[in-house]
CSV table of C-alpha atoms and ligand atoms in Angstrom, one decimal:
chain,number,residue,atom,x,y,z
L,56,UNK,CA,20.7,23.2,2.4
L,57,UNK,CA,23.1,20.5,1.3
L,58,UNK,CA,23.8,17.1,2.7
L,59,UNK,CA,26.7,14.8,2.0
L,60,UNK,CA,26.0,11.1,2.9
L,61,UNK,CA,29.3,9.3,3.1
L,62,UNK,CA,30.4,5.7,3.1
L,63,UNK,CA,27.1,3.9,2.6
L,64,UNK,CA,26.2,1.1,0.2
L,65,UNK,CA,23.8,2.5,-2.4
L,66,UNK,CA,21.1,0.0,-3.4
L,67,UNK,CA,18.8,0.5,-6.3
L,68,UNK,CA,16.6,-2.0,-8.2
L,69,UNK,CA,19.6,-2.9,-10.3
L,70,UNK,CA,22.8,-1.8,-8.5
L,71,UNK,CA,24.7,-2.3,-5.3
L,72,UNK,CA,27.9,-0.3,-4.7
L,73,UNK,CA,29.8,1.8,-2.1
L,74,UNK,CA,29.2,5.5,-2.8
L,75,UNK,CA,28.8,9.0,-1.4
L,76,UNK,CA,25.7,11.0,-2.2
L,77,UNK,CA,25.6,14.8,-2.4
L,78,UNK,CA,22.1,16.3,-1.9
L,79,UNK,CA,21.6,19.9,-2.9
L,80,UNK,CA,18.3,21.4,-2.1
L,81,UNK,CA,15.6,18.8,-2.8
L,82,UNK,CA,17.4,16.5,-5.2
L,83,UNK,CA,20.5,14.3,-5.5
L,84,UNK,CA,23.1,16.3,-7.4
L,85,UNK,CA,26.2,14.0,-7.4
L,86,UNK,CA,27.1,10.4,-6.7
L,87,UNK,CA,30.8,9.4,-6.4
L,88,UNK,CA,33.2,7.1,-4.7
L,89,UNK,CA,35.0,9.7,-2.5
L,90,UNK,CA,33.2,13.0,-2.7
L,91,UNK,CA,35.1,15.9,-1.0
L,92,UNK,CA,32.6,18.7,-1.5
L,93,UNK,CA,31.6,20.9,1.5
L,94,UNK,CA,28.1,20.4,2.7
L,95,UNK,CA,25.9,21.9,5.4
L,96,UNK,CA,25.7,18.5,7.0
L,97,UNK,CA,27.7,15.3,6.6
L,98,UNK,CA,26.0,12.0,7.5
L,99,UNK,CA,28.2,9.0,8.1
L,100,UNK,CA,26.5,6.0,6.6
L,101,UNK,CA,29.4,3.5,7.0
L,102,UNK,CA,28.0,0.0,7.3
L,103,UNK,CA,24.5,1.1,6.3
L,104,UNK,CA,22.5,0.8,3.1
L,105,UNK,CA,21.2,3.9,1.2
L,106,UNK,CA,17.8,2.9,-0.1
L,107,UNK,CA,15.4,5.0,-2.2
L,108,UNK,CA,12.6,6.1,0.0
L,109,UNK,CA,9.9,3.6,0.3
L,110,UNK,CA,6.7,4.2,-1.8
L,111,UNK,CA,3.5,2.9,-0.4
L,112,UNK,CA,0.8,3.0,-3.1
L,113,UNK,CA,-2.0,1.7,-0.9
L,114,UNK,CA,-3.0,3.7,2.2
L,115,UNK,CA,-6.3,4.9,3.7
L,116,UNK,CA,-5.6,7.9,5.9
L,117,UNK,CA,-8.5,9.7,7.5
L,118,UNK,CA,-10.9,7.5,5.7
L,119,UNK,CA,-14.6,7.1,6.7
L,120,UNK,CA,-15.4,3.4,6.4
L,121,UNK,CA,-17.9,1.0,8.1
L,122,UNK,CA,-19.3,3.6,10.5
L,123,UNK,CA,-15.9,4.7,11.7
L,124,UNK,CA,-12.9,6.7,10.4
L,125,UNK,CA,-9.4,5.2,10.0
L,126,UNK,CA,-7.4,6.1,13.1
L,127,UNK,CA,-4.4,7.7,11.4
L,128,UNK,CA,-4.9,11.1,9.6
L,129,UNK,CA,-2.4,12.5,7.2
L,130,UNK,CA,-0.2,13.8,10.0
L,131,UNK,CA,0.1,10.8,12.2
L,132,UNK,CA,0.0,8.4,9.3
L,133,UNK,CA,2.8,10.0,7.3
L,134,UNK,CA,5.0,10.6,10.4
L,135,UNK,CA,4.6,6.8,11.1
L,136,UNK,CA,5.4,6.1,7.4
L,137,UNK,CA,8.6,8.2,7.7
L,138,UNK,CA,9.7,6.4,10.8
L,139,UNK,CA,9.4,3.1,8.8
L,140,UNK,CA,11.4,4.4,5.8
L,141,UNK,CA,8.5,5.4,3.5
L,142,UNK,CA,8.7,8.8,1.9
L,143,UNK,CA,5.8,8.7,-0.5
L,144,UNK,CA,2.2,7.5,-0.1
L,145,UNK,CA,-0.5,7.2,-2.7
L,146,UNK,CA,-3.8,7.4,-0.8
L,147,UNK,CA,-7.4,6.7,-1.9
L,148,UNK,CA,-9.8,9.6,-2.3
L,149,UNK,CA,-13.5,8.4,-2.4
L,150,UNK,CA,-16.2,9.5,-4.7
L,151,UNK,CA,-19.4,8.8,-2.8
L,152,UNK,CA,-22.5,8.1,-4.8
L,153,UNK,CA,-23.9,11.2,-6.4
L,154,UNK,CA,-20.7,13.2,-6.0
L,155,UNK,CA,-18.3,14.5,-8.6
L,156,UNK,CA,-14.8,13.2,-8.7
L,157,UNK,CA,-13.6,16.8,-8.4
L,158,UNK,CA,-15.5,17.1,-5.1
L,159,UNK,CA,-13.8,14.0,-3.8
L,160,UNK,CA,-10.4,15.1,-4.9
L,161,UNK,CA,-10.8,18.5,-3.2
L,162,UNK,CA,-12.0,16.8,0.0
L,163,UNK,CA,-8.9,14.6,0.1
L,164,UNK,CA,-6.5,17.4,-0.8
L,165,UNK,CA,-7.9,19.3,2.2
L,166,UNK,CA,-7.3,16.3,4.5
L,167,UNK,CA,-3.6,16.2,3.4
L,168,UNK,CA,-2.7,19.8,3.1
L,169,UNK,CA,-0.8,21.2,6.0
L,170,UNK,CA,-0.6,17.7,7.6
L,171,UNK,CA,1.3,15.3,5.4
L,172,UNK,CA,4.9,15.1,6.4
L,173,UNK,CA,6.0,13.3,3.3
L,174,UNK,CA,5.0,13.6,-0.4
L,175,UNK,CA,1.6,12.2,-1.4
L,176,UNK,CA,-0.5,11.4,-4.4
L,177,UNK,CA,-4.1,10.1,-4.8
L,178,UNK,CA,-5.9,7.4,-6.6
L,179,UNK,CA,-9.6,8.0,-7.0
L,180,UNK,CA,-12.2,5.5,-5.9
L,181,UNK,CA,-15.1,5.6,-8.3
L,182,UNK,CA,-18.4,4.3,-6.9
L,183,UNK,CA,-20.8,6.0,-9.4
L,184,UNK,CA,-19.9,6.1,-13.1
L,185,UNK,CA,-21.8,8.3,-15.4
L,186,UNK,CA,-20.9,10.0,-18.8
L,187,UNK,CA,-20.0,13.1,-16.7
L,188,UNK,CA,-17.8,11.1,-14.4
L,189,UNK,CA,-16.0,9.6,-17.4
L,190,UNK,CA,-15.2,13.1,-18.6
L,191,UNK,CA,-13.9,13.9,-15.1
L,192,UNK,CA,-11.6,10.9,-15.2
L,193,UNK,CA,-9.9,12.5,-18.2
L,194,UNK,CA,-9.5,15.8,-16.3
L,195,UNK,CA,-8.1,14.0,-13.2
L,196,UNK,CA,-5.5,12.2,-15.3
L,197,UNK,CA,-4.4,15.6,-16.7
L,198,UNK,CA,-4.2,16.9,-13.1
L,199,UNK,CA,-2.0,14.0,-12.0
L,200,UNK,CA,-4.5,11.7,-10.4
L,201,UNK,CA,-3.8,9.0,-12.9
L,202,UNK,CA,-5.2,5.9,-11.3
L,203,UNK,CA,-8.7,4.8,-10.2
L,204,UNK,CA,-9.8,2.1,-7.8
L,205,UNK,CA,-12.9,0.1,-8.6
L,206,UNK,CA,-14.6,-2.4,-6.3
L,207,UNK,CA,-16.0,-5.8,-7.2
L,208,UNK,CA,-17.0,-6.2,-3.6
L,209,UNK,CA,-19.2,-4.3,-1.0
L,210,UNK,CA,-22.5,-4.3,-2.9
L,211,UNK,CA,-24.5,-1.1,-2.3
L,212,UNK,CA,-21.5,0.8,-0.9
L,213,UNK,CA,-18.5,0.7,-3.3
L,214,UNK,CA,-19.3,-2.1,-5.8
L,215,UNK,CA,-19.6,-1.4,-9.5
L,216,UNK,CA,-21.2,-3.7,-12.0
L,217,UNK,CA,-19.3,-5.3,-14.9
L,218,UNK,CA,-20.6,-2.8,-17.4
L,219,UNK,CA,-19.4,0.2,-15.4
L,220,UNK,CA,-16.1,-1.5,-14.8
L,221,UNK,CA,-15.7,-2.2,-18.5
L,222,UNK,CA,-16.5,1.4,-19.4
L,223,UNK,CA,-14.0,2.7,-16.9
L,224,UNK,CA,-11.4,0.4,-18.3
L,225,UNK,CA,-12.1,1.5,-21.8
L,226,UNK,CA,-11.8,5.1,-20.7
L,227,UNK,CA,-8.3,4.5,-19.3
L,228,UNK,CA,-7.4,3.1,-22.7
L,229,UNK,CA,-8.0,6.6,-24.0
L,230,UNK,CA,-6.8,8.8,-21.2
L,231,UNK,CA,-3.7,6.8,-20.1
L,232,UNK,CA,-4.9,6.2,-16.5
L,233,UNK,CA,-4.7,2.9,-14.7
L,234,UNK,CA,-7.5,0.9,-13.0
L,235,UNK,CA,-6.7,-0.6,-9.6
L,236,UNK,CA,-9.1,-3.4,-8.8
L,237,UNK,CA,-10.4,-4.7,-5.5
L,238,UNK,CA,-11.1,-8.2,-6.8
L,239,UNK,CA,-13.6,-10.2,-4.6
L,240,UNK,CA,-17.0,-11.4,-5.7
L,241,UNK,CA,-19.2,-9.1,-3.6
L,242,UNK,CA,-22.5,-10.8,-4.4
L,243,UNK,CA,-21.4,-14.3,-3.4
L,244,UNK,CA,-19.7,-12.9,-0.3
L,245,UNK,CA,-22.9,-11.1,0.8
L,246,UNK,CA,-25.0,-14.3,0.5
L,247,UNK,CA,-22.4,-16.2,2.6
L,248,UNK,CA,-22.3,-13.5,5.2
L,249,UNK,CA,-26.1,-13.4,5.5
L,250,UNK,CA,-26.2,-17.2,5.8
L,251,UNK,CA,-23.5,-17.2,8.5
L,252,UNK,CA,-25.3,-14.6,10.5
L,253,UNK,CA,-28.6,-16.4,10.2
L,254,UNK,CA,-26.8,-19.5,11.7
L,255,UNK,CA,-25.6,-17.4,14.6
L,256,UNK,CA,-22.0,-17.4,13.4
L,257,UNK,CA,-21.0,-13.9,14.6
L,258,UNK,CA,-17.3,-14.2,15.7
L,259,UNK,CA,-14.5,-12.4,13.8
L,260,UNK,CA,-13.3,-15.7,12.1
L,261,UNK,CA,-16.5,-15.8,10.1
L,262,UNK,CA,-15.3,-12.7,8.2
L,263,UNK,CA,-12.6,-14.9,6.7
L,264,UNK,CA,-14.8,-18.0,6.3
L,265,UNK,CA,-17.4,-16.0,4.3
L,266,UNK,CA,-14.8,-14.6,1.9
L,267,UNK,CA,-13.4,-17.7,0.2
L,268,UNK,CA,-10.2,-17.7,-1.9
L,269,UNK,CA,-12.2,-18.7,-4.9
L,270,UNK,CA,-14.3,-15.5,-4.6
L,271,UNK,CA,-11.1,-13.6,-4.9
L,272,UNK,CA,-9.8,-15.8,-7.8
L,273,UNK,CA,-13.1,-15.5,-9.7
L,274,UNK,CA,-13.1,-11.7,-9.4
L,275,UNK,CA,-9.3,-11.5,-10.3
L,276,UNK,CA,-10.0,-13.6,-13.4
L,277,UNK,CA,-13.0,-11.5,-14.4
L,278,UNK,CA,-11.1,-8.2,-13.8
L,279,UNK,CA,-8.2,-9.4,-16.0
L,280,UNK,CA,-10.7,-10.7,-18.7
L,281,UNK,CA,-12.5,-7.3,-18.7
L,282,UNK,CA,-9.1,-5.5,-19.1
L,283,UNK,CA,-8.1,-7.9,-21.8
L,284,UNK,CA,-11.3,-7.2,-23.7
L,285,UNK,CA,-10.7,-3.4,-23.2
L,286,UNK,CA,-7.1,-3.9,-24.3
L,287,UNK,CA,-5.7,-2.0,-21.3
L,288,UNK,CA,-3.4,-2.9,-18.4
L,289,UNK,CA,-4.8,-3.6,-15.0
L,290,UNK,CA,-3.5,-3.6,-11.4
L,291,UNK,CA,-5.0,-5.9,-8.8
L,292,UNK,CA,-4.7,-4.5,-5.3
L,293,UNK,CA,-4.1,-6.4,-2.1
L,294,UNK,CA,-3.9,-9.8,-3.6
L,295,UNK,CA,-4.0,-12.4,-0.9
L,296,UNK,CA,-5.0,-15.9,-2.3
L,297,UNK,CA,-2.8,-18.4,-4.1
L,298,UNK,CA,-5.8,-19.1,-6.4
L,299,UNK,CA,-5.9,-15.4,-7.4
L,300,UNK,CA,-2.2,-15.3,-8.0
L,301,UNK,CA,-2.7,-18.2,-10.4
L,302,UNK,CA,-5.0,-16.0,-12.4
L,303,UNK,CA,-2.4,-13.2,-12.6
L,304,UNK,CA,0.4,-15.7,-13.5
L,305,UNK,CA,-1.7,-17.3,-16.2
L,306,UNK,CA,-2.5,-13.8,-17.7
L,307,UNK,CA,1.1,-12.7,-17.5
L,308,UNK,CA,2.3,-15.9,-19.1
L,309,UNK,CA,0.0,-15.0,-22.0
L,310,UNK,CA,1.7,-11.7,-22.3
L,311,UNK,CA,-1.1,-9.6,-20.8
L,312,UNK,CA,-0.1,-6.4,-18.8
L,313,UNK,CA,-1.7,-7.7,-15.6
L,314,UNK,CA,0.0,-6.3,-12.5
L,315,UNK,CA,-0.7,-7.1,-8.8
L,316,UNK,CA,0.4,-6.1,-5.4
L,317,UNK,CA,0.4,-8.0,-2.1
L,318,UNK,CA,0.8,-6.7,1.4
L,319,UNK,CA,3.0,-7.8,4.4
L,320,UNK,CA,-0.1,-9.1,6.3
L,321,UNK,CA,-0.6,-11.8,3.7
L,322,UNK,CA,3.1,-12.7,3.9
L,323,UNK,CA,3.5,-12.9,7.7
L,324,UNK,CA,0.0,-13.6,9.1
L,325,UNK,CA,-2.5,-16.3,8.3
L,326,UNK,CA,-6.0,-17.6,9.0
L,327,UNK,CA,-4.8,-18.9,12.3
L,328,UNK,CA,-4.8,-15.4,13.7
L,329,UNK,CA,-8.6,-15.3,13.5
L,330,UNK,CA,-8.6,-18.2,16.0
L,331,UNK,CA,-7.0,-16.0,18.7
L,332,UNK,CA,-9.0,-16.0,21.9
L,333,UNK,CA,-12.0,-13.8,22.6
L,334,UNK,CA,-12.5,-10.9,20.2
L,335,UNK,CA,-8.8,-10.7,19.2
L,336,UNK,CA,-9.5,-12.1,15.7
L,337,UNK,CA,-11.0,-8.7,14.9
L,338,UNK,CA,-7.5,-7.2,14.8
L,339,UNK,CA,-7.1,-9.1,11.5
L,340,UNK,CA,-10.5,-8.3,9.9
L,341,UNK,CA,-9.6,-6.9,6.5
L,342,UNK,CA,-10.6,-7.6,3.0
L,343,UNK,CA,-9.5,-9.9,1.4
L,344,UNK,CA,-8.9,-11.8,4.6
L,345,UNK,CA,-5.8,-13.6,5.8
L,346,UNK,CA,-5.4,-17.0,4.1
L,347,UNK,CA,-4.0,-20.4,5.0
L,348,UNK,CA,-0.4,-20.3,6.2
L,349,UNK,CA,0.8,-22.3,3.1
L,350,UNK,CA,-0.2,-19.3,0.9
L,351,UNK,CA,2.7,-17.3,2.2
L,352,UNK,CA,5.3,-19.4,0.3
L,353,UNK,CA,3.3,-19.0,-2.9
L,354,UNK,CA,3.1,-15.3,-2.5
L,355,UNK,CA,6.9,-15.0,-1.9
L,356,UNK,CA,7.4,-17.1,-5.1
L,357,UNK,CA,5.2,-14.7,-6.9
L,358,UNK,CA,7.2,-11.8,-5.7
L,359,UNK,CA,10.5,-13.4,-6.5
L,360,UNK,CA,9.4,-14.3,-10.1
L,361,UNK,CA,7.7,-11.0,-10.8
L,362,UNK,CA,4.1,-12.3,-11.0
L,363,UNK,CA,3.6,-9.8,-8.2
L,364,UNK,CA,5.3,-6.5,-8.7
L,365,UNK,CA,4.6,-4.4,-5.6
L,366,UNK,CA,4.4,-4.7,-1.8
L,367,UNK,CA,2.1,-2.0,-0.4
L,368,UNK,CA,0.4,-1.9,3.0
L,369,UNK,CA,-3.3,-1.3,2.6
L,370,UNK,CA,-2.8,0.7,5.8
L,371,UNK,CA,-6.3,1.2,7.2
L,372,UNK,CA,-6.1,1.2,11.0
L,373,UNK,CA,-9.0,1.0,13.4
L,374,UNK,CA,-8.6,0.8,17.1
L,375,UNK,CA,-9.9,-2.3,18.9
L,376,UNK,CA,-11.6,0.1,21.4
L,377,UNK,CA,-14.6,1.9,20.1
L,378,UNK,CA,-13.9,1.0,16.4
L,379,UNK,CA,-13.3,-2.8,15.9
L,380,UNK,CA,-15.6,-3.4,18.8
L,381,UNK,CA,-18.6,-2.0,16.9
L,382,UNK,CA,-18.7,-5.6,15.5
L,383,UNK,CA,-18.5,-7.4,18.9
L,384,UNK,CA,-21.8,-9.3,18.2
L,385,UNK,CA,-21.6,-9.3,14.4
L,386,UNK,CA,-18.4,-9.8,12.4
L,387,UNK,CA,-19.9,-8.0,9.4
L,388,UNK,CA,-19.9,-4.8,11.3
L,389,UNK,CA,-16.2,-4.8,12.2
L,390,UNK,CA,-14.5,-2.0,10.3
L,391,UNK,CA,-12.3,-3.7,7.7
L,392,UNK,CA,-8.5,-2.9,7.8
L,393,UNK,CA,-5.3,-3.0,9.8
L,394,UNK,CA,-2.2,-0.9,10.4
L,395,UNK,CA,1.0,-1.4,8.5
L,396,UNK,CA,2.4,1.8,7.1
L,397,UNK,CA,5.3,1.9,9.5
L,398,UNK,CA,6.3,-1.7,9.6
L,399,UNK,CA,6.5,-2.6,5.8
L,400,UNK,CA,10.2,-2.0,5.1
L,401,UNK,CA,11.6,-3.8,8.2
L,402,UNK,CA,9.2,-6.7,7.9
L,403,UNK,CA,10.0,-7.3,4.2
L,404,UNK,CA,13.7,-6.8,4.7
L,405,UNK,CA,13.8,-9.2,7.6
L,406,UNK,CA,11.4,-11.8,6.3
L,407,UNK,CA,12.3,-11.4,2.6
L,408,UNK,CA,16.0,-10.4,2.2
L,409,UNK,CA,17.4,-11.8,5.4
L,410,UNK,CA,15.4,-15.0,5.0
L,411,UNK,CA,16.8,-15.5,1.5
L,412,UNK,CA,13.4,-15.2,-0.2
L,413,UNK,CA,14.2,-12.1,-2.3
L,414,UNK,CA,17.4,-10.2,-3.1
L,415,UNK,CA,18.2,-6.8,-1.8
L,416,UNK,CA,17.7,-5.3,-5.3
L,417,UNK,CA,14.3,-7.0,-5.5
L,418,UNK,CA,13.4,-5.6,-2.1
L,419,UNK,CA,14.1,-2.1,-3.4
L,420,UNK,CA,12.2,-2.8,-6.6
L,421,UNK,CA,9.1,-4.1,-4.8
L,422,UNK,CA,8.9,-1.4,-2.1
L,423,UNK,CA,10.0,1.6,-4.2
L,424,UNK,CA,11.0,1.4,-7.9
L,425,UNK,CA,8.2,-0.7,-9.3
L,426,UNK,CA,5.4,1.2,-7.6
L,427,UNK,CA,7.1,4.4,-8.8
L,428,UNK,CA,7.2,3.1,-12.4
L,429,UNK,CA,3.6,1.7,-12.4
L,430,UNK,CA,2.1,4.8,-10.9
L,431,UNK,CA,3.9,7.5,-12.8
L,432,UNK,CA,6.5,8.7,-10.3
L,433,UNK,CA,9.7,7.3,-11.8
L,434,UNK,CA,12.5,8.6,-12.0
L,435,UNK,CA,11.6,11.5,-9.7
L,436,UNK,CA,10.9,8.8,-7.1
L,437,UNK,CA,11.9,5.2,-6.8
L,438,UNK,CA,15.7,5.4,-7.3
L,439,UNK,CA,18.8,7.1,-6.1
L,440,UNK,CA,20.3,9.0,-9.1
L,441,UNK,CA,21.4,12.5,-10.0
L,442,UNK,CA,18.3,14.6,-10.6
L,443,UNK,CA,16.0,12.4,-8.6
L,444,UNK,CA,14.3,13.6,-5.5
L,445,UNK,CA,16.5,13.2,-2.5
L,446,UNK,CA,14.2,10.6,-0.8
L,447,UNK,CA,16.8,8.4,0.9
L,448,UNK,CA,16.7,6.0,3.7
L,449,UNK,CA,19.9,5.3,5.7
L,450,UNK,CA,19.0,1.7,6.6
L,451,UNK,CA,20.9,-0.3,9.3
L,452,UNK,CA,20.8,-3.9,8.3
L,453,UNK,CA,21.8,-5.1,11.8
L,454,UNK,CA,19.4,-2.9,13.9
L,455,UNK,CA,16.9,-4.9,15.8
L,456,UNK,CA,13.4,-3.7,16.4
L,457,UNK,CA,10.7,-5.2,18.5
L,458,UNK,CA,7.4,-4.3,16.9
L,459,UNK,CA,4.8,-3.1,19.4
L,460,UNK,CA,1.9,-0.7,19.4
L,461,UNK,CA,3.5,1.0,22.5
L,462,UNK,CA,6.7,2.1,20.6
L,463,UNK,CA,5.5,2.4,17.0
L,464,UNK,CA,4.0,5.7,15.9
L,465,UNK,CA,0.7,4.7,14.2
L,466,UNK,CA,-2.3,6.0,16.2
L,467,UNK,CA,-3.8,2.6,16.9
L,468,UNK,CA,-4.2,0.6,20.1
L,469,UNK,CA,-2.8,-2.7,18.8
L,470,UNK,CA,-0.2,-4.0,16.4
L,471,UNK,CA,-0.8,-7.2,14.3
L,472,UNK,CA,2.8,-8.2,14.8
L,473,UNK,CA,3.0,-7.4,18.5
L,474,UNK,CA,6.2,-8.7,20.1
L,475,UNK,CA,7.8,-9.8,16.8
L,476,UNK,CA,11.5,-8.9,16.5
L,477,UNK,CA,12.8,-7.8,13.1
L,478,UNK,CA,16.4,-7.1,12.1
L,479,UNK,CA,16.9,-4.2,9.7
L,480,UNK,CA,15.5,-0.7,10.4
L,481,UNK,CA,15.8,2.9,9.4
L,482,UNK,CA,18.3,5.2,11.1
L,483,UNK,CA,18.0,8.4,9.1
L,484,UNK,CA,15.3,9.3,6.6
L,485,UNK,CA,15.5,12.1,4.0
L,486,UNK,CA,12.5,13.4,2.3
L,487,UNK,CA,13.1,15.7,-0.7
L,488,UNK,CA,16.4,16.8,0.8
L,489,UNK,CA,15.1,17.3,4.4
L,490,UNK,CA,16.1,15.0,7.2
L,491,UNK,CA,12.7,13.9,8.6
L,492,UNK,CA,13.9,11.1,10.8
L,493,UNK,CA,17.2,11.6,12.6
L,494,UNK,CA,18.5,8.8,14.8
L,495,UNK,CA,14.9,7.5,15.3
L,496,UNK,CA,13.4,10.9,16.1
L,497,UNK,CA,11.0,12.8,13.8
L,498,UNK,CA,12.6,16.0,12.7
L,499,UNK,CA,10.3,16.9,9.8
L,500,UNK,CA,7.1,18.9,10.0
L,501,UNK,CA,3.4,18.4,9.4
L,502,UNK,CA,2.8,20.0,6.0
L,503,UNK,CA,6.3,19.3,4.8
L,504,UNK,CA,5.0,16.9,2.1
L,505,UNK,CA,3.8,18.0,-1.3
L,506,UNK,CA,1.1,16.8,-3.6
L,507,UNK,CA,2.6,14.7,-6.4
L,508,UNK,CA,1.2,15.2,-9.9
L,509,UNK,CA,1.8,11.8,-11.4
L,510,UNK,CA,2.3,10.9,-15.0
L,511,UNK,CA,0.0,8.8,-17.1
L,512,UNK,CA,1.0,5.8,-19.1
F,1114,URP,O1,-9.9,-4.3,4.6
F,1114,URP,C1,-9.5,-3.4,3.9
F,1114,URP,N1,-8.7,-3.7,2.9
F,1114,URP,N2,-9.8,-2.1,4.1
F,1114,URP,C2,-9.5,-1.0,3.3
F,1114,URP,C3,-10.4,-0.9,2.1
F,1114,URP,C4,-9.9,-1.7,1.0
F,1114,URP,O2,-10.7,-2.4,0.4
F,1114,URP,O3,-8.8,-1.5,0.5
F,1115,ZN,ZN1,-9.7,-2.9,-1.4
F,1116,ZN,ZN1,-7.2,-0.6,0.7
């Protein structure tokens, strides 16, 4: 199968030019200004951008959490991702206490196989570190699972102590893996949560009020300090607070390889959402929580000046009905997480590029190239170049989209951006040479995605 995409404007992290792209099989074979080759299909991209497929390195599909399971599985979640212009996800497999990493990896491979419509990789969440698990970390890196998420929050469930975190960091120094850190001080938060509940403060907003920005900043500082002592890079996930960003900026200014991502919810939503009437604040219960509105400008600055390198989604959807409502009388029981896998590219294009906060090249870098480089996928993914996978989004910069749970494809009964209009949306999406979204319709297949064996550092 060959495709000739004609007349579009090719955008990479560094370039912007009019060009035709010939796709043969699964990869880009030729780029030129006026290609005349025959192809099985010609796509007219006049007036459109050709973007490298979005890479979302933070998703939770089919994930058991807080007494529930995230509402999108690998089929619905990856189809929604494709609609939104994302052609690769890196999801989190979970090692539960007492389990081997291998068991966790196999369990998550089973969840994805035959279901994922786009390519996927895994990070491994480690909750129980032993000598044996350290050896397994090495084996996983060799098998292409080259990053590990550790938690400084959720005591008794996911949280690791500093000694275990330090050991895991040291191990990545030897095996070339990368530690991804959930940086919030779980002990402090637990005390604040218990105090709030004892005072009868049960509404969703207390989720945010018991997770202060300083608890995120302290953990971010500690995580970076531990990585500095271990002499390894670190990647802080879902950074939300300006105080935490200051810690990353300070470390980077000292030349340390500290990396961090933020997510659209922290750029477009704020603490005010928790004050919505009734139980609606539960829609935004996620960790870390939404912050004061003024934080948004600081995060955008961090993105523009490369103190933040990635925008991922932390897509972890739970329906209001039967899932979020578990915590109707106790905010600490509300499953943590929100949907976002489908809306990332349009939101960031609209609120970032169109609003003049980041350039078009930086948009591509933050949503595709930089995650590909940090997580061992570049140059197979993350760019449009001869030899790279043909993961290409034909993006219409003028197409208007009204975001709504009714029309989006994520399997969740609300949308955090309900009613918001964005300008800039996908038209056609190509995943490893196959058209998976054609004029807004899904034309791929469940199981069309492949496991990505990622490189180590
Ligand atoms: O609230 C969140 N972020 N849910 C997903 C789990 C995590 O910590 O990333
Ligand atoms: Zn997390
Ligand atoms: Zn997450």
